[in-house]
Coordinates of C-alpha atoms in Angstrom, one line a residue:
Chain A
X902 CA 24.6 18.2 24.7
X903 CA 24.0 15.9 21.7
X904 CA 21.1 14.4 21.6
X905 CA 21.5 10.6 21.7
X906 CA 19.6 8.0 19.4
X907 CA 18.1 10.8 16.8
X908 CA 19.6 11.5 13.2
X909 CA 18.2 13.5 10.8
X910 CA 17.4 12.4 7.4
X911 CA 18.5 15.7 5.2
X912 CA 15.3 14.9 3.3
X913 CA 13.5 16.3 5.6
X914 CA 14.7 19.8 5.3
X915 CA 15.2 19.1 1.7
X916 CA 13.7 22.7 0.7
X917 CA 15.1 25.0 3.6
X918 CA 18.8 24.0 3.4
X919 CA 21.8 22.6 1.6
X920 CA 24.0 19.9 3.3
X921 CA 25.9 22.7 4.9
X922 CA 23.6 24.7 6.1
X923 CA 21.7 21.8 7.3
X924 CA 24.6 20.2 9.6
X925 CA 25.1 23.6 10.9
X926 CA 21.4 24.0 11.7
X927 CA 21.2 20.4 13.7
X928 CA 24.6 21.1 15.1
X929 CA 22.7 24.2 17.0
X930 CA 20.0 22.0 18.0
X931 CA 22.8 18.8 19.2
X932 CA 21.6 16.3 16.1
X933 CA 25.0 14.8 15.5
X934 CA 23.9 12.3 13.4
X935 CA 22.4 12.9 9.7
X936 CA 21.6 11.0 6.3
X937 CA 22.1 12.6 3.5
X938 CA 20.7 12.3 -0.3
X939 CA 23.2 11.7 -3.1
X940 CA 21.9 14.6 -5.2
X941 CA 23.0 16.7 -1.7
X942 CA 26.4 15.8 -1.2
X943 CA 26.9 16.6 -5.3
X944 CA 25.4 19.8 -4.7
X945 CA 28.7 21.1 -2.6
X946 CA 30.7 18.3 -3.5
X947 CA 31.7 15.0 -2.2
X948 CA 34.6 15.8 -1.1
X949 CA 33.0 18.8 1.0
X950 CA 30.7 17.0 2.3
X951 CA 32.8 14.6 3.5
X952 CA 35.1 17.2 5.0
X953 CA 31.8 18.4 7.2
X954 CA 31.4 14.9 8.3
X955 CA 34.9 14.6 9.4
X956 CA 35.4 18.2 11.2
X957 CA 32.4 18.2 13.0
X958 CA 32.5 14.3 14.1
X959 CA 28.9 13.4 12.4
X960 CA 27.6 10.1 12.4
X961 CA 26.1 9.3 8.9
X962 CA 23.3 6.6 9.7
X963 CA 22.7 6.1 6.0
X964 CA 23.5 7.1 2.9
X965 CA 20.4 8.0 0.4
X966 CA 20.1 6.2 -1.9
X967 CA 21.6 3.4 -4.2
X968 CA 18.7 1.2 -6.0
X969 CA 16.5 1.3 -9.1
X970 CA 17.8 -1.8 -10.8
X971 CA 15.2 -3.0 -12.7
X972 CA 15.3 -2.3 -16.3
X973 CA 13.6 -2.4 -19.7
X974 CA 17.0 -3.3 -21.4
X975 CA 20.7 -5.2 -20.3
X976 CA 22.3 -1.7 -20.8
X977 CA 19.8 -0.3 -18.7
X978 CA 20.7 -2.7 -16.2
X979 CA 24.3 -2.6 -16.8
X980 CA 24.1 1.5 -16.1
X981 CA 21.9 0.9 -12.7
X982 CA 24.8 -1.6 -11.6
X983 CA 27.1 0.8 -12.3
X984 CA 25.5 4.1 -10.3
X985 CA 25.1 1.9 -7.7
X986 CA 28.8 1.2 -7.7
X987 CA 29.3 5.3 -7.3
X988 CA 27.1 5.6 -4.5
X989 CA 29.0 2.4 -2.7
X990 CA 32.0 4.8 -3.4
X991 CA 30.4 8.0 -2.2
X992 CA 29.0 6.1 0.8
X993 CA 31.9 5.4 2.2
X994 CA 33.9 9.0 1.3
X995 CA 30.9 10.4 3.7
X996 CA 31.8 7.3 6.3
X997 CA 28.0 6.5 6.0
X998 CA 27.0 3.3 7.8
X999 CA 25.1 1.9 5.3
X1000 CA 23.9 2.7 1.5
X1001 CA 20.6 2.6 1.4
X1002 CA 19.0 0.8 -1.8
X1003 CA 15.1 1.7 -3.0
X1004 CA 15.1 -0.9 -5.2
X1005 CA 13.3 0.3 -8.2
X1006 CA 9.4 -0.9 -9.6
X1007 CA 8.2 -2.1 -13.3
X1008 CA 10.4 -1.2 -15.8
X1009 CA 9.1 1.0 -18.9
X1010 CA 6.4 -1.0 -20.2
X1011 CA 6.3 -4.1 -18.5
X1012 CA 3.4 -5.6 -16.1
X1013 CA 5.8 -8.4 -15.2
X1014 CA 6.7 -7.8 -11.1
X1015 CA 8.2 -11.1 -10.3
X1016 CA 10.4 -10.6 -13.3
X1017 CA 11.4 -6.7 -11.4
X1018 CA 11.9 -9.0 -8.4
X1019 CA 14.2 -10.9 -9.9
X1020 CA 16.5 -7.8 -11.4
X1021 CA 16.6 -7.0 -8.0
X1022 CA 18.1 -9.2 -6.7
X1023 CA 20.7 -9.9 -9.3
X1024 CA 21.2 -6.4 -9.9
X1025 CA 22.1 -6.1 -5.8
X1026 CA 24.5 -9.4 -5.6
X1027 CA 25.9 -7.7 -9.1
X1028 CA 27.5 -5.1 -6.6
X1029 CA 27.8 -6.9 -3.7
X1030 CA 31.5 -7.9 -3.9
X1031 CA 32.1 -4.2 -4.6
X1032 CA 30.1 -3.4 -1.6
X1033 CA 31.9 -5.8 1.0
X1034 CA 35.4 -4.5 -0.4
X1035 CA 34.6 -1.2 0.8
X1036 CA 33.4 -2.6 4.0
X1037 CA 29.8 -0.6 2.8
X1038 CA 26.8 -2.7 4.3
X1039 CA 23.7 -2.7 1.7
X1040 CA 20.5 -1.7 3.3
X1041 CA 17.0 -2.7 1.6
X1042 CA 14.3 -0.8 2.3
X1043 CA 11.1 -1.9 2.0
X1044 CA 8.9 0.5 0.6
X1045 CA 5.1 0.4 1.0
X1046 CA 2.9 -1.5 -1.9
X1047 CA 2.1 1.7 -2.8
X1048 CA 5.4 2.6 -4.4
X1049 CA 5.1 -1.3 -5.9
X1050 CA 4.8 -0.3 -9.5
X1051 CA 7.1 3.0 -10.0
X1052 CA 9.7 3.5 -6.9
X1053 CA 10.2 -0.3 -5.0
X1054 CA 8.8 -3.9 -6.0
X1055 CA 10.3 -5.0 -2.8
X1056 CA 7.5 -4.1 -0.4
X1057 CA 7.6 -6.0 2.8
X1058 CA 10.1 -7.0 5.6
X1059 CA 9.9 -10.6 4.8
X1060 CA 10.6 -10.4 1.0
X1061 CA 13.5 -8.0 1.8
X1062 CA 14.8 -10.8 3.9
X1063 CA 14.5 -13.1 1.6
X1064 CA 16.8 -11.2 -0.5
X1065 CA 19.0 -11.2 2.3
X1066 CA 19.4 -15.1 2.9
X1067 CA 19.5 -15.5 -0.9
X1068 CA 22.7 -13.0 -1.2
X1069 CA 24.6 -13.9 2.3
X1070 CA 26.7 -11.4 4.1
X1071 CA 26.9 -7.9 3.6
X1072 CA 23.4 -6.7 3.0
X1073 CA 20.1 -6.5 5.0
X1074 CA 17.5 -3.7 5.6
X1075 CA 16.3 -0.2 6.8
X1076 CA 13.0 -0.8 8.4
X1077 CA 10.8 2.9 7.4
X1078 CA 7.9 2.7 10.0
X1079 CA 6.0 4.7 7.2
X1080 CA 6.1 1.5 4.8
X1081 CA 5.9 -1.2 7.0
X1082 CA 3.4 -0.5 9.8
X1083 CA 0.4 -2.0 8.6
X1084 CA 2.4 -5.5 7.9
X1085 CA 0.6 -8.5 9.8
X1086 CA 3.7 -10.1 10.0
X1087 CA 5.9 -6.9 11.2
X1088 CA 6.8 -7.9 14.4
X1089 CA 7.3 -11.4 13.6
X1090 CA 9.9 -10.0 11.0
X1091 CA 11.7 -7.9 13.1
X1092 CA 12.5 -10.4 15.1
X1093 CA 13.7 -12.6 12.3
X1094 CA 15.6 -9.6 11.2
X1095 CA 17.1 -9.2 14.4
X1096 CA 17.9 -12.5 14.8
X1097 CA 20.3 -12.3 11.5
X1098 CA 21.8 -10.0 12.4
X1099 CA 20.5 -7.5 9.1
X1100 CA 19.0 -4.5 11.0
X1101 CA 21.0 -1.4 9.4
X1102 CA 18.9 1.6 9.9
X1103 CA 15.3 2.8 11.3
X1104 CA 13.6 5.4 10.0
X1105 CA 10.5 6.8 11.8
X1106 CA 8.2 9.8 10.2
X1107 CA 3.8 9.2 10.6
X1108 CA 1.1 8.0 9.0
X1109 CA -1.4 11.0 8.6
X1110 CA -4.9 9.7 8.2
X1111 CA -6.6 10.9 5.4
X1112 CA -2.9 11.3 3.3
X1113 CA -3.3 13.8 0.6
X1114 CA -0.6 12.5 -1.4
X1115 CA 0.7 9.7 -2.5
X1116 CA 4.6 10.3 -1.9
X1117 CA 4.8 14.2 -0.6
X1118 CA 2.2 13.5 2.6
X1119 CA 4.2 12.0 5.3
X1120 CA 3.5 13.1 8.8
X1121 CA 5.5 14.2 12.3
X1122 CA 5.8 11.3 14.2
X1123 CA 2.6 11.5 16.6
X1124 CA 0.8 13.6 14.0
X1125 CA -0.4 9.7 12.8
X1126 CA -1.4 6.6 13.3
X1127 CA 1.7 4.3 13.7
X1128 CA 2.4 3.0 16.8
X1129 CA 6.1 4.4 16.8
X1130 CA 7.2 3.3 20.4
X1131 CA 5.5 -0.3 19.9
X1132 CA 7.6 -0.6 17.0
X1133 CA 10.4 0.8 18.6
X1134 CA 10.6 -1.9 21.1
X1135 CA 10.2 -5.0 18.9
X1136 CA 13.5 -3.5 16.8
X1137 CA 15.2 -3.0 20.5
X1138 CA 14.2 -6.6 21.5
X1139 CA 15.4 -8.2 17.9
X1140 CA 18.5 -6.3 18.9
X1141 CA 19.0 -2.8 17.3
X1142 CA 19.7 0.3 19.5
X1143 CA 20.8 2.5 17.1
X1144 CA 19.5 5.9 15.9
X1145 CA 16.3 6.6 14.7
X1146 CA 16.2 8.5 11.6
X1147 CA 13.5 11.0 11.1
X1148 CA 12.6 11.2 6.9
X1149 CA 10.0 13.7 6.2
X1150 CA 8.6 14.4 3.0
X1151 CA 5.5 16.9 3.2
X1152 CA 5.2 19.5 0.8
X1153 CA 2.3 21.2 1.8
X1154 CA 3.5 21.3 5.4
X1155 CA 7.2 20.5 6.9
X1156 CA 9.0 21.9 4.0
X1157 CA 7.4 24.9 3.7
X1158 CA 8.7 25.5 7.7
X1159 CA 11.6 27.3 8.9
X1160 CA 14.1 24.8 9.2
X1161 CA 15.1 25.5 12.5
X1162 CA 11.5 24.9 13.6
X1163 CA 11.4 21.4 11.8
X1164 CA 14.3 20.7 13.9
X1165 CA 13.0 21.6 17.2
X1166 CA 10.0 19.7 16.6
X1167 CA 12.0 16.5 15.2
X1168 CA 13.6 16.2 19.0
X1169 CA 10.8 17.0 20.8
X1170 CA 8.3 14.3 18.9
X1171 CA 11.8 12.1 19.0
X1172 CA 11.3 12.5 22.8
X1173 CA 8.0 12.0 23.4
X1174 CA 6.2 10.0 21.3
X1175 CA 9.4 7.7 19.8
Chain B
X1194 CA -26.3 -11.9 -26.5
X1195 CA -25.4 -11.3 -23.4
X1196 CA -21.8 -11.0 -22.9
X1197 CA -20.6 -13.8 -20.4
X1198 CA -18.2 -13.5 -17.4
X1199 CA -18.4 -9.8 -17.2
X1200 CA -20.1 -8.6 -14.5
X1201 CA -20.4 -4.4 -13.5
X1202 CA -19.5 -3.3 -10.4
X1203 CA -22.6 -0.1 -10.1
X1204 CA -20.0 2.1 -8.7
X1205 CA -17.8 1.9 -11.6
X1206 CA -21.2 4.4 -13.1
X1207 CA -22.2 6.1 -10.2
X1208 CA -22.1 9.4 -11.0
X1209 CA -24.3 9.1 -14.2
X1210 CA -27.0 6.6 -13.2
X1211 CA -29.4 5.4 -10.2
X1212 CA -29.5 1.6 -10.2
X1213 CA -32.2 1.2 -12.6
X1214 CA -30.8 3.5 -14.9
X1215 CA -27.2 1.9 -14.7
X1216 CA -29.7 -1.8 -15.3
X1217 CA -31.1 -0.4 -18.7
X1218 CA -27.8 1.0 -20.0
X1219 CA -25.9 -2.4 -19.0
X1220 CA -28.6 -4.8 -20.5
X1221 CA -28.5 -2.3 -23.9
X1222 CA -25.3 -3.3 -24.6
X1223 CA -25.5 -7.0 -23.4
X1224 CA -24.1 -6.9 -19.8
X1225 CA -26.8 -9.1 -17.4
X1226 CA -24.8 -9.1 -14.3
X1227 CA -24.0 -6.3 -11.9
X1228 CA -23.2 -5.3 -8.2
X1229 CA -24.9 -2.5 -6.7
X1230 CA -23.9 -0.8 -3.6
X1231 CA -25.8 -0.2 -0.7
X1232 CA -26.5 3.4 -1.2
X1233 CA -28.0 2.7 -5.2
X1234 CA -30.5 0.4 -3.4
X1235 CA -31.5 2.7 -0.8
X1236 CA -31.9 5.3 -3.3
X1237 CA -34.6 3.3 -5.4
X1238 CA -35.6 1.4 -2.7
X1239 CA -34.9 -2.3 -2.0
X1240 CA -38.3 -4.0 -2.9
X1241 CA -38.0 -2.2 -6.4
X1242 CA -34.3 -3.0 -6.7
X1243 CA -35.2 -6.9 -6.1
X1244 CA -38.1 -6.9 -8.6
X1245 CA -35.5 -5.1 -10.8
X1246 CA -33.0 -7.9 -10.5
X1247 CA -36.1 -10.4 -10.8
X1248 CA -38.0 -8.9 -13.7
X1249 CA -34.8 -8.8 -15.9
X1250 CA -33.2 -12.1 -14.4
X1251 CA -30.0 -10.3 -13.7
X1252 CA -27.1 -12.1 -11.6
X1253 CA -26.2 -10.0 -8.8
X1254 CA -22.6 -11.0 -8.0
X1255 CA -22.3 -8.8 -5.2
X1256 CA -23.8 -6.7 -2.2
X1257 CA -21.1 -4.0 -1.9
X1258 CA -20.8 -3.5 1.9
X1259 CA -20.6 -4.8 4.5
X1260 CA -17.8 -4.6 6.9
X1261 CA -16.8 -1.4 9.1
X1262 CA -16.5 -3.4 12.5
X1263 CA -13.7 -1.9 14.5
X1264 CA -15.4 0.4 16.7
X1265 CA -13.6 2.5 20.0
X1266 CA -16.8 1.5 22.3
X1267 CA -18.6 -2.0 22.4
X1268 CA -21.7 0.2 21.6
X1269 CA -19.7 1.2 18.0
X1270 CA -19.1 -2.3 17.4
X1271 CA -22.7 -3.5 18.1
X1272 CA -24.3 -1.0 15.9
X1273 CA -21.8 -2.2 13.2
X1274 CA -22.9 -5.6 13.7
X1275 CA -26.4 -4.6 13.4
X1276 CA -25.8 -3.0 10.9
X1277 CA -24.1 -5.7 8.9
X1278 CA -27.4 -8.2 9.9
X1279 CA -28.9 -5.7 8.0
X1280 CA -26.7 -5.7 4.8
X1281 CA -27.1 -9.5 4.6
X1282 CA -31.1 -9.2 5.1
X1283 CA -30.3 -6.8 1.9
X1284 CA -27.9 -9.3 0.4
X1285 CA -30.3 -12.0 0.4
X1286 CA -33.1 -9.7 -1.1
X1287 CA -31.9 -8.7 -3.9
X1288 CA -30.4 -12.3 -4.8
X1289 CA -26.1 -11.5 -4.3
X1290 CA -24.5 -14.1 -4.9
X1291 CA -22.2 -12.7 -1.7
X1292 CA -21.9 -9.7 0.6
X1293 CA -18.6 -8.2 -0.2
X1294 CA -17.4 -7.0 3.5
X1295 CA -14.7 -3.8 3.8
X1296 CA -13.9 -4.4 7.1
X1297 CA -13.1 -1.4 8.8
X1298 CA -9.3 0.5 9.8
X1299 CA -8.3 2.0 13.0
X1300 CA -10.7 2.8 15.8
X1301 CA -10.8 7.0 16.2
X1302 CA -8.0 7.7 18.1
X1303 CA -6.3 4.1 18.1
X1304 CA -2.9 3.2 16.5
X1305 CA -3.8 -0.6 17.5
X1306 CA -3.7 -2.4 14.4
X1307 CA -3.5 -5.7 16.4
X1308 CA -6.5 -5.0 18.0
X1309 CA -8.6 -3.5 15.2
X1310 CA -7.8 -7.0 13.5
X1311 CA -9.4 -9.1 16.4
X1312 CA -12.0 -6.5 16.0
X1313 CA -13.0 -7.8 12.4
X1314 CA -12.5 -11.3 13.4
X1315 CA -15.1 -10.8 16.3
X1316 CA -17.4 -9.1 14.0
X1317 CA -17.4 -11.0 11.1
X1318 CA -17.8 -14.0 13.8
X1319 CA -20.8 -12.4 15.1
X1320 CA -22.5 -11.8 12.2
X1321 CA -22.1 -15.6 10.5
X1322 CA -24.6 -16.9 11.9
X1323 CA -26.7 -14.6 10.5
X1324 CA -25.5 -14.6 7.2
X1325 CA -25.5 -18.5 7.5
X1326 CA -29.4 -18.5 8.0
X1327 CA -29.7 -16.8 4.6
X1328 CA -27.8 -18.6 2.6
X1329 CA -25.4 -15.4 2.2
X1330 CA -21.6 -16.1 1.8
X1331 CA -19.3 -12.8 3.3
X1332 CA -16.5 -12.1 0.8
X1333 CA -14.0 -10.7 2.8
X1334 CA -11.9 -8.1 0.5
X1335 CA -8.7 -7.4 1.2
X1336 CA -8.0 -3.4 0.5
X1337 CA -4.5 -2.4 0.1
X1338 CA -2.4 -1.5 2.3
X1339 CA -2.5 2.2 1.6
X1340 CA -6.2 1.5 3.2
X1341 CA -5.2 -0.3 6.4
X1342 CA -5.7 3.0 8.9
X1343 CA -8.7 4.2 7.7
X1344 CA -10.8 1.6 5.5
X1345 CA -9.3 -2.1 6.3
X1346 CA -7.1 -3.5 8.1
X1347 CA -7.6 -6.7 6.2
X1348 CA -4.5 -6.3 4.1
X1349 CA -3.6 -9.3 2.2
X1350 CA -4.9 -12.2 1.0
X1351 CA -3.3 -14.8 3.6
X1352 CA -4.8 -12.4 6.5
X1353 CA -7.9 -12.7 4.8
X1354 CA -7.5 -16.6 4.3
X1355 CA -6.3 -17.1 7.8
X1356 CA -9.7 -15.3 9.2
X1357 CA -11.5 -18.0 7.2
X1358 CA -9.9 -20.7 8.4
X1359 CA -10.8 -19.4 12.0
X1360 CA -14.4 -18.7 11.2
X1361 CA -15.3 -21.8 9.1
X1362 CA -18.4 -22.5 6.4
X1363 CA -19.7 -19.8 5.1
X1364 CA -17.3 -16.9 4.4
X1365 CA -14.6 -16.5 1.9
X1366 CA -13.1 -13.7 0.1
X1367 CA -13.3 -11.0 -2.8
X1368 CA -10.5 -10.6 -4.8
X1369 CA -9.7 -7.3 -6.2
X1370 CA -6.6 -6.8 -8.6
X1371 CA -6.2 -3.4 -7.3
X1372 CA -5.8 -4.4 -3.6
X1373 CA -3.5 -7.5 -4.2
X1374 CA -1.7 -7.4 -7.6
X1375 CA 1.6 -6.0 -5.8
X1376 CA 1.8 -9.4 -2.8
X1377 CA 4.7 -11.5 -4.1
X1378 CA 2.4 -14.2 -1.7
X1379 CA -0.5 -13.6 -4.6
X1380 CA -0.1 -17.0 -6.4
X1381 CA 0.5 -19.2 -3.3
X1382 CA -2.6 -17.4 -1.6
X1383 CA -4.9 -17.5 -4.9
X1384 CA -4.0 -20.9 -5.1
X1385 CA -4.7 -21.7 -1.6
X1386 CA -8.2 -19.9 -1.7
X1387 CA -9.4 -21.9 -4.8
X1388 CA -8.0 -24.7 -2.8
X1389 CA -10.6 -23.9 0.0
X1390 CA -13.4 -23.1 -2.2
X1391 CA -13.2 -19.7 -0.6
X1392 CA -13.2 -17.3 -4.2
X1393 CA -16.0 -15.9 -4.3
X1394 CA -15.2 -12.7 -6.2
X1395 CA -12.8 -11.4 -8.4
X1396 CA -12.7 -7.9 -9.0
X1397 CA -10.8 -6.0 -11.8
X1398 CA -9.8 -2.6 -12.8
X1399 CA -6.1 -1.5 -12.8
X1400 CA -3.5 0.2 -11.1
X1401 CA -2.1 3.8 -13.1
X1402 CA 1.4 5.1 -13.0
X1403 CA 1.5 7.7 -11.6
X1404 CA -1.4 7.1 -9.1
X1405 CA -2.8 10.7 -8.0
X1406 CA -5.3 10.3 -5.5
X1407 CA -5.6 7.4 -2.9
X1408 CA -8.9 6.5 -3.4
X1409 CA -10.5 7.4 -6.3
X1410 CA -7.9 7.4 -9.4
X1411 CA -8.5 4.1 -10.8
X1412 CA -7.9 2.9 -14.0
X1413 CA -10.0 1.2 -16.7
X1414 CA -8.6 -2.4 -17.1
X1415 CA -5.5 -2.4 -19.8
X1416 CA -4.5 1.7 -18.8
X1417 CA -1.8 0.5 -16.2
X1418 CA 0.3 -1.8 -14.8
X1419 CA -1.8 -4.9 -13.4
X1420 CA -1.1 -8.5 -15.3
X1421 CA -4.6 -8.9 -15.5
X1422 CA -4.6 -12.1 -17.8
X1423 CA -1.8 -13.8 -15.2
X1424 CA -3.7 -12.9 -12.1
X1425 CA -6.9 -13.8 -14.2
X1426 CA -5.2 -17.9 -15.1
X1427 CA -4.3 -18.0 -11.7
X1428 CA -7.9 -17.6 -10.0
X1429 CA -9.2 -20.0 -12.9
X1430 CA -6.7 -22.2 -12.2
X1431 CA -7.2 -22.2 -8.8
X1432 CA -10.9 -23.3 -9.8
X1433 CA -13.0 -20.5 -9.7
X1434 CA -14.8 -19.4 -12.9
X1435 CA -17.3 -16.5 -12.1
X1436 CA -17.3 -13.1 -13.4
X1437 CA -14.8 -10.7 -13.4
X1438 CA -16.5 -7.4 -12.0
X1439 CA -15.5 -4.5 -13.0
X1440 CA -15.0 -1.8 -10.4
X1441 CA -13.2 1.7 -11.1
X1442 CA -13.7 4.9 -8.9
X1443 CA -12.1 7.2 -10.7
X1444 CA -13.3 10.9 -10.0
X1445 CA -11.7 13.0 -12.8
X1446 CA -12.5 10.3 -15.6
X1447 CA -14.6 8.0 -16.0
X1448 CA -17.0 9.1 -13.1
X1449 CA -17.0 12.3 -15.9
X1450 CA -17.3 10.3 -19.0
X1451 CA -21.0 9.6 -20.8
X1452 CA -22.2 6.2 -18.6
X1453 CA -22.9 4.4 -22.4
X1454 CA -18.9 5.0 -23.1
X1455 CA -17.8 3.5 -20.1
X1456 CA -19.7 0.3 -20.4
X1457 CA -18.7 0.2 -24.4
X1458 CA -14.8 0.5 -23.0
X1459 CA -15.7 -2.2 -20.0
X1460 CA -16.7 -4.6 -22.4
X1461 CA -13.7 -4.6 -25.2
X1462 CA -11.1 -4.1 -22.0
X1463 CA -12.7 -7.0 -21.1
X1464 CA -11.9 -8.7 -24.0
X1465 CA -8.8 -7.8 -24.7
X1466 CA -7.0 -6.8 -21.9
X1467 CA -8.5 -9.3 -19.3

């Protein structure tokens, strides 16, 4: 029986399998739905990969990840605009549902944010056009201030949608619970998002309290201190029912796990505490 | 000389001095304003810290903290507002010109952010009476977000604003690079604080890349990423023109360093970099 509502995020059993092995692996467990990472679809191929996705009927609720626009230079730029143009490409060769853009921080030397902001946003409506010809909807992903200066300078729901009204149809976001949970204004922009329409993906993991690690600490959902199912509900309410993605990374914990046992514990948190 | 608009934060030197220690060192090389914690009082005891403060006519440009009200049991959250009666009493003794409040994360065992907040707002609310009577303003500070489960879940400066403008006279806020350089709401909300006469502290360190621990890997002001000069204009322009304190935890550097050095790099980072 496949389990309904749950995709895997291939991150999360980054060090135990390849692609293959991994949509075997879920397959045995009934996860029909995954998200792969760009560098694991090159790793067997993209054409492989999207052979797997084909013969075995897998939804792809995302593809990871397009982004990383901001630049010191124009060629720099230029170069980001065009990777992101691949991954529009690859994205849809896997039939993913959306591309998923981390957006990128400061570039090399610079202390300038609002001026990262703004290469954001050109550097995402330079490859919208390509994006909407290949019927490949943009997801932004906030990612949690912490990640402000080096991975994401876009770091909360509501700047994300700004981003969206500014650049129209096309684009809009993946809500992370692990960025966005302590946001005073979550629900209020979940609704908002909703209400546009721009709610491409969810992605659930925890917040483990204390976190050892700035990127490589995430927890199993109920391990932490989000409230999963409250924020669950608002996304339902604004109008999203579709999968929950579970993204792990935890490399003093979940990766060092047999795979098969990550797995069983991804649907039985999914069912109980998601 | 003394050096003006630099004040030091007595954490910033707490491994290699007591208060009156950290005094002598700072007034050697010309610094005549600091900001003790709690603890460094207790330690040398508050009468002797007072006639410390007195006998060398040192401003005191904070009490670091008060705060710490969510609680799981109304017993928790009376103690804590005890407790904070008591950090005012201290405030007010040793001449502050505020009490710099942390207010508190989650509850053990809650994932109610929501309620945590109204938690702060209650205790903070409790306590202003208090802090009223003594002539002691309560600088709430917003920590970021990477705080909000376990040390505040006063995350921005807007939250921070809107609990003033709920309370009233006599509280205000702490701003602290670190905590809010990353808000693309910064500007607005620095403007709208000096607007309100509600700066009453402006802390300063910066934020490295990478960042390796949570808490306590801080950097000296001009070592990462902050605009410390724009954030700086802003809060003048905004109207408020007290010291910039510095404040850097930072466990395996300058906590390690010879306490003379760090003041000597305080003090030109402070000139050229802030």
């Amino acid at each position: 029986m496949p389990i309904e509502g749950l995709s895997l995020n291939l991150a999360t059993v980054r060090q135990q399998w390849t692609l293959d092995k991994a949509v075997d692996a879920c397959l045995a467990q009934g996860i029909t739905a995954i998200a792969p990472w760009r560098d694991q679809v090159a790793k067997i191929g993209l054409d492989e990969a999207a052979r797997i996705v084909r013969a075995n009927g897998l939804q792809v609720t995302g593809l990871c990840r397009g982004g990383m626009f901001p630049a010191a230079d124009p060629s720099g730029r230029a170069a980001a605009i065009d990777d992101n143009k691949r991954a529009i490409d690859e994205a849809a060769a896997v039939g993913a549902d959306c591309l998923v853009l981390v957006v990128g921080g400061l570039p090399e030397g610079s202390r300038d944010i609002a001026a990262a902001r703004d290469m954001v946003a050109d550097g995402i409506a330079a490859i919208l056009p390509h994006a909407r010809a290949n019927n490949m909807p943009l997801a932004i992903e906030p990612l949690h201030p912490m990640y402000a200066a080096d991975r994401a300078c876009v770091n909360t729901l509501k700047q994300a949608l700004d981003v969206c009204d500014q650049l129209g149809e096309g684009v809009g976001v993946a809500i992370d619970v692990y960025h966005v949970w302590w946001d005073p204004e979550l629900m209020a922009q979940i609704a908002r998002a909703g209400a546009a329409g721009r709610i491409l993906a969810h992605h659930v993991c925890d917040w483990l309290v204390p976190t050892r690690d700035l990127l490589l600490d995430r927890g199993m959902m109920g391990d932490g201190i989000i409230d999963l199912k409250g924020i669950r509900a608002a996304i339902e309410a604004a109008g999203y029912h579709g999968a929950q993605e579970v993204e792990i990374f935890s490399a003093e914990n979940w990766w060092k796990r047999p795979g098969e046992d990550v797995l069983a514990t991804c649907i039985e948190r999914f069912r109980s505490v998601c």
